[in-house]
PDB file of C-alpha atoms in Angstrom:
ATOM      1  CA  UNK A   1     132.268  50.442  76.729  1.00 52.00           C
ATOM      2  CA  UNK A   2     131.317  54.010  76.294  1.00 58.00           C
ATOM      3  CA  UNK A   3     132.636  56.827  78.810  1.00 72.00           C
ATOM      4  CA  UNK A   4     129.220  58.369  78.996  1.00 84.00           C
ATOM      5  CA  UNK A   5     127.264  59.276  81.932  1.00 89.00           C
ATOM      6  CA  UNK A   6     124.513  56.819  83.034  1.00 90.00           C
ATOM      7  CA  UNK A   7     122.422  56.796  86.254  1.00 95.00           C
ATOM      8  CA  UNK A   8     120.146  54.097  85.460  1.00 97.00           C
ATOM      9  CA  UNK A   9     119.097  51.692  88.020  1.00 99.00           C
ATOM     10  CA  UNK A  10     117.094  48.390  87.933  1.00 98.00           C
ATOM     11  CA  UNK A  11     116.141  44.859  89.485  1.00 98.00           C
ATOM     12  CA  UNK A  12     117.046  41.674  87.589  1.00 99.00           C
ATOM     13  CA  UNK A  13     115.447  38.382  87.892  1.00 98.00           C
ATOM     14  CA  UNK A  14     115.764  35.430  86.426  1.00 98.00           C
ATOM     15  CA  UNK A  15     114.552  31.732  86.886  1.00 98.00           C
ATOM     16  CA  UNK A  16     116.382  28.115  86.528  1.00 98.00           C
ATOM     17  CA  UNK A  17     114.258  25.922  84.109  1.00 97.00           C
ATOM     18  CA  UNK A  18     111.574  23.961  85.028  1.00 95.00           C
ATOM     19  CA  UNK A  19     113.120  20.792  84.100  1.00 96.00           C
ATOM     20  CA  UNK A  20     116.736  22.022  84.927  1.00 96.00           C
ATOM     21  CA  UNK A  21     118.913  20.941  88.043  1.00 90.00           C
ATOM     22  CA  UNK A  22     118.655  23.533  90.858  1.00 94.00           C
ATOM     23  CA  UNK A  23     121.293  25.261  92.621  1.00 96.00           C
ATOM     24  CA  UNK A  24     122.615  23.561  96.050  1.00 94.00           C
ATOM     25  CA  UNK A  25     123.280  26.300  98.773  1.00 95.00           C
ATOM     26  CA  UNK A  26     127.413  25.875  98.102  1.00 94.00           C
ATOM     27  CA  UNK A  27     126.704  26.834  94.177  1.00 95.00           C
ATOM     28  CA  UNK A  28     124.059  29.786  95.571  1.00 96.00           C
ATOM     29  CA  UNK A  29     126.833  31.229  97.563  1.00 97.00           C
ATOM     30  CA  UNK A  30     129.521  30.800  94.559  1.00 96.00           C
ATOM     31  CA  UNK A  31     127.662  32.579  92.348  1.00 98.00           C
ATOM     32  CA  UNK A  32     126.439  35.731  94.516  1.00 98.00           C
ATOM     33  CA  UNK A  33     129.968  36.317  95.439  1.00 98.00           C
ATOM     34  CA  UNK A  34     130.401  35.562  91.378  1.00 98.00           C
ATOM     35  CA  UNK A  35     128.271  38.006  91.112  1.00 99.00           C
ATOM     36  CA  UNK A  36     129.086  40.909  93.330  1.00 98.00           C
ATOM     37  CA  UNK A  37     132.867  40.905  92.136  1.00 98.00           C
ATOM     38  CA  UNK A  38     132.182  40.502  88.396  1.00 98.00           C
ATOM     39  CA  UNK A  39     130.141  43.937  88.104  1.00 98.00           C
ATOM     40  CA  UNK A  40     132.768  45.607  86.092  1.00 96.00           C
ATOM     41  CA  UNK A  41     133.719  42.859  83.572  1.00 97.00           C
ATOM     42  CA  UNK A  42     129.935  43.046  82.430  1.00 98.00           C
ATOM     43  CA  UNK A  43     129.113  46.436  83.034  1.00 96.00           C
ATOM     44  CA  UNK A  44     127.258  46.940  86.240  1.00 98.00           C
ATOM     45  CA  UNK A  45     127.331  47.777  89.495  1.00 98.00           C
ATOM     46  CA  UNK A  46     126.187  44.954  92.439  1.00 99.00           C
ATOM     47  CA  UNK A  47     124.314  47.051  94.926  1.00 99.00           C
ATOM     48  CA  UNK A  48     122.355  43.553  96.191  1.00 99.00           C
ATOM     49  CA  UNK A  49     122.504  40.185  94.725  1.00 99.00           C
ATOM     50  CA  UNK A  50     120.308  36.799  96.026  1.00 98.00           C
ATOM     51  CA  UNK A  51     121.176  33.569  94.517  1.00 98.00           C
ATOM     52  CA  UNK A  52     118.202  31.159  95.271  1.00 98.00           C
ATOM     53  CA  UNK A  53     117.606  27.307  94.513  1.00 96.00           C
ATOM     54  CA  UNK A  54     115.634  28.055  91.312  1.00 97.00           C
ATOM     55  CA  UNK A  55     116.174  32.029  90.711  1.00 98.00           C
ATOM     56  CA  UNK A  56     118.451  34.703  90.947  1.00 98.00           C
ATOM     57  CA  UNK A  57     117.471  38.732  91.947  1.00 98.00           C
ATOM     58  CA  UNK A  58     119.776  41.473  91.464  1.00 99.00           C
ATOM     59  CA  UNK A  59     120.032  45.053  91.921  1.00 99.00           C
ATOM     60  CA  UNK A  60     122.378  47.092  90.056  1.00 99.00           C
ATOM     61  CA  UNK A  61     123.579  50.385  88.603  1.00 98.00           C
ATOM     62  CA  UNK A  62     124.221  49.838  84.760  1.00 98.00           C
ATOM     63  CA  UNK A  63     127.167  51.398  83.287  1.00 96.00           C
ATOM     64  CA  UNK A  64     126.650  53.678  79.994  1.00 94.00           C
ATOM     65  CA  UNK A  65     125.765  52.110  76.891  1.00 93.00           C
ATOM     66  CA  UNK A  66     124.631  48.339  78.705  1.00 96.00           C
ATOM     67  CA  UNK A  67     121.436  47.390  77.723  1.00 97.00           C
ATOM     68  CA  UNK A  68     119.307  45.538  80.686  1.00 97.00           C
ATOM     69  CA  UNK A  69     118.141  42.354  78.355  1.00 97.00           C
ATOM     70  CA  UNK A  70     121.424  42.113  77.459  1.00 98.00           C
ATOM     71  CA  UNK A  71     123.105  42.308  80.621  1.00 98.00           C
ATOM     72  CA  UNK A  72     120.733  39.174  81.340  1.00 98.00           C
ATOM     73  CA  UNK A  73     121.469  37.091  78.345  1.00 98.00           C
ATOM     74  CA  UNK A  74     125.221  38.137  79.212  1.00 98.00           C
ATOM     75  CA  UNK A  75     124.892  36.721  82.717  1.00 98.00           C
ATOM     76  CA  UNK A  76     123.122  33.637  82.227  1.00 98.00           C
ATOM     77  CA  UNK A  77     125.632  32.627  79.816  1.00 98.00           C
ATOM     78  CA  UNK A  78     128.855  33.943  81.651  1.00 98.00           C
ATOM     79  CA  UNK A  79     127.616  32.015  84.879  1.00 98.00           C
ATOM     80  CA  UNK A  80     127.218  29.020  82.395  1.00 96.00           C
ATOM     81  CA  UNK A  81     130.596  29.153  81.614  1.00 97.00           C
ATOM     82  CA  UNK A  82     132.131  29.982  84.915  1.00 97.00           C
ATOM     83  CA  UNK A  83     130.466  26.522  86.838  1.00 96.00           C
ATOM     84  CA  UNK A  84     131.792  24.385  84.411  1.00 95.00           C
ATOM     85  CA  UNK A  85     134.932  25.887  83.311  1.00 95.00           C
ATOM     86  CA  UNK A  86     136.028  27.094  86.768  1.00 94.00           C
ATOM     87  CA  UNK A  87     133.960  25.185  88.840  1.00 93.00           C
ATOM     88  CA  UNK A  88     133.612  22.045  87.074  1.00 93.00           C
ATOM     89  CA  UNK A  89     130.294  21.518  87.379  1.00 90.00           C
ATOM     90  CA  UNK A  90     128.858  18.710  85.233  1.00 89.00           C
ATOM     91  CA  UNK A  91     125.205  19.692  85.099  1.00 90.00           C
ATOM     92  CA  UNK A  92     124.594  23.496  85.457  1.00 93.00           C
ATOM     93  CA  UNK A  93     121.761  24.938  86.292  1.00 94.00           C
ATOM     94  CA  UNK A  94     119.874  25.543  82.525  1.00 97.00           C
ATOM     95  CA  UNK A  95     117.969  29.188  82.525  1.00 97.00           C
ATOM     96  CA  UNK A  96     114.535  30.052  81.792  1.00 97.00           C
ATOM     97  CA  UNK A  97     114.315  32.015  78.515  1.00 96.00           C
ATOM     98  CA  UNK A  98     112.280  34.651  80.564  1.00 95.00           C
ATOM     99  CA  UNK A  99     113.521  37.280  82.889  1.00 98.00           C
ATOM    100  CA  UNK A 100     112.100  40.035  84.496  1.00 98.00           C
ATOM    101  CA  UNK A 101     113.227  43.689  84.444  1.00 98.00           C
ATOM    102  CA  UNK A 102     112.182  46.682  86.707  1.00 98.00           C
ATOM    103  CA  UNK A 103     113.686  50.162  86.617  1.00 98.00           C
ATOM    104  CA  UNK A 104     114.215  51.509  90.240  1.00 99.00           C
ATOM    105  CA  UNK A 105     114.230  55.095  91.168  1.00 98.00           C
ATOM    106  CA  UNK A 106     117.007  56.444  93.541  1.00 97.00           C
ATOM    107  CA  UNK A 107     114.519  56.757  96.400  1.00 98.00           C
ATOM    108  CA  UNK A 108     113.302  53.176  96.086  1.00 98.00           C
ATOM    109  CA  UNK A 109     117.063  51.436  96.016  1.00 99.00           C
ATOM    110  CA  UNK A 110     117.005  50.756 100.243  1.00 98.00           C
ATOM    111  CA  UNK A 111     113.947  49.457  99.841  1.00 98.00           C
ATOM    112  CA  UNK A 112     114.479  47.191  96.748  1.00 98.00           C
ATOM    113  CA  UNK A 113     118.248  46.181  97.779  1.00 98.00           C
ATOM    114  CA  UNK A 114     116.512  45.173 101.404  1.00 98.00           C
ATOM    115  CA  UNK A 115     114.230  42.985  99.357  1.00 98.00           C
ATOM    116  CA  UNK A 116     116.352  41.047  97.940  1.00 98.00           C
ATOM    117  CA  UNK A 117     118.771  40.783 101.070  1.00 97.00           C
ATOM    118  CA  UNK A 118     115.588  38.822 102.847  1.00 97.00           C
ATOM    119  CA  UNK A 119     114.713  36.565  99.739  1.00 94.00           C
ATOM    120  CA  UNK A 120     115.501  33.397 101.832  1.00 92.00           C
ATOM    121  CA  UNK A 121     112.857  34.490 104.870  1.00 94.00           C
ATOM    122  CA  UNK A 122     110.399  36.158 101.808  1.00 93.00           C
ATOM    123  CA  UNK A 123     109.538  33.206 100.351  1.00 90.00           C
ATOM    124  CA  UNK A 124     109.358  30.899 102.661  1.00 91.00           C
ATOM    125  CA  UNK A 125     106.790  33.045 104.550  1.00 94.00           C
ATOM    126  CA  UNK A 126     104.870  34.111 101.120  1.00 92.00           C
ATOM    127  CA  UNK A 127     105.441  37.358 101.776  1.00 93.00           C
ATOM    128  CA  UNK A 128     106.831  39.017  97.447  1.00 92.00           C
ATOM    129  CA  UNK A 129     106.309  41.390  95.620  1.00 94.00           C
ATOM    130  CA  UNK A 130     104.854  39.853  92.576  1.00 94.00           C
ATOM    131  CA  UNK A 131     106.127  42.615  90.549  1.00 94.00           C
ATOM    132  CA  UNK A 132     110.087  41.889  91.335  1.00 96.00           C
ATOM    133  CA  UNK A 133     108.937  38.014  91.113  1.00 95.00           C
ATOM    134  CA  UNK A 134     107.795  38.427  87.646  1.00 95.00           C
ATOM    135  CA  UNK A 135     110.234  37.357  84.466  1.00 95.00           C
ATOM    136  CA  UNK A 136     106.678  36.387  82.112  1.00 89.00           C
ATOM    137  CA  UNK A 137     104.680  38.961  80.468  1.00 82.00           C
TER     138      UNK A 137
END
């Protein structure tokens, strides 16, 4: 990875398919912690990280030279890999082909790393952001 300098923040979201297996609360706990202490093999930094039944969110700090859509298509496919290899789990959760992608300023990152801390209590009371539910056009 390049040594350059990069300050370049953003939220990550991304959804299980609509016909795939969900995630039990054992395998939504796995993978934050996944997650949090893979940052540096896949060039982020974890500043917040929510594993839901049917969706992940993530806040990070991208490293120089790692583009966001990649870092996606990297971790959907590295978290893949990781259930069944390491894990053994037989049917893994299949991903969306959407995802959703939101820069965040320094200013907002309490804010949006607080909104993904309260996921669990968000939706069950309705109360998103539509914006950092999004992962369609």
């Amino acid at each position: 990875m390049p040594l350059g300098f990069s300050e370049i923040y953003c939220h990550l979201i991304w959804r299980v398919a609509a016909d795939s297996e969900r995630m039990n609360k054992a395998t939504q706990k796995i993978l934050e912690r996944y997650l949090l202490q893979h940052g540096d093999d896949f060039g982020y930094k974890p500043l917040a990280v929510a594993v839901l039944e049917d969706h992940i969110h993530m806040l990070v700090k991208l490293m120089s030279g790692v583009a966001p859509g990649a870092l996606v298509e990297l971790l959907k496919k590295q978290i893949k890999i990781f259930l069944v290899e390491q894990m053994a789990v037989k049917s893994p959760p299949r991903w969306d082909d959407g995802y959703g992608i939101v820069s965040v300023s320094r200013a907002h990152l309490n804010v949006v790393a607080d909104y993904i801390r309260t996921q669990r209590a968000r939706h069950k009371s309705g109360k998103i952001n539509k914006t950092l539910e999004r992962t369609r056009a």
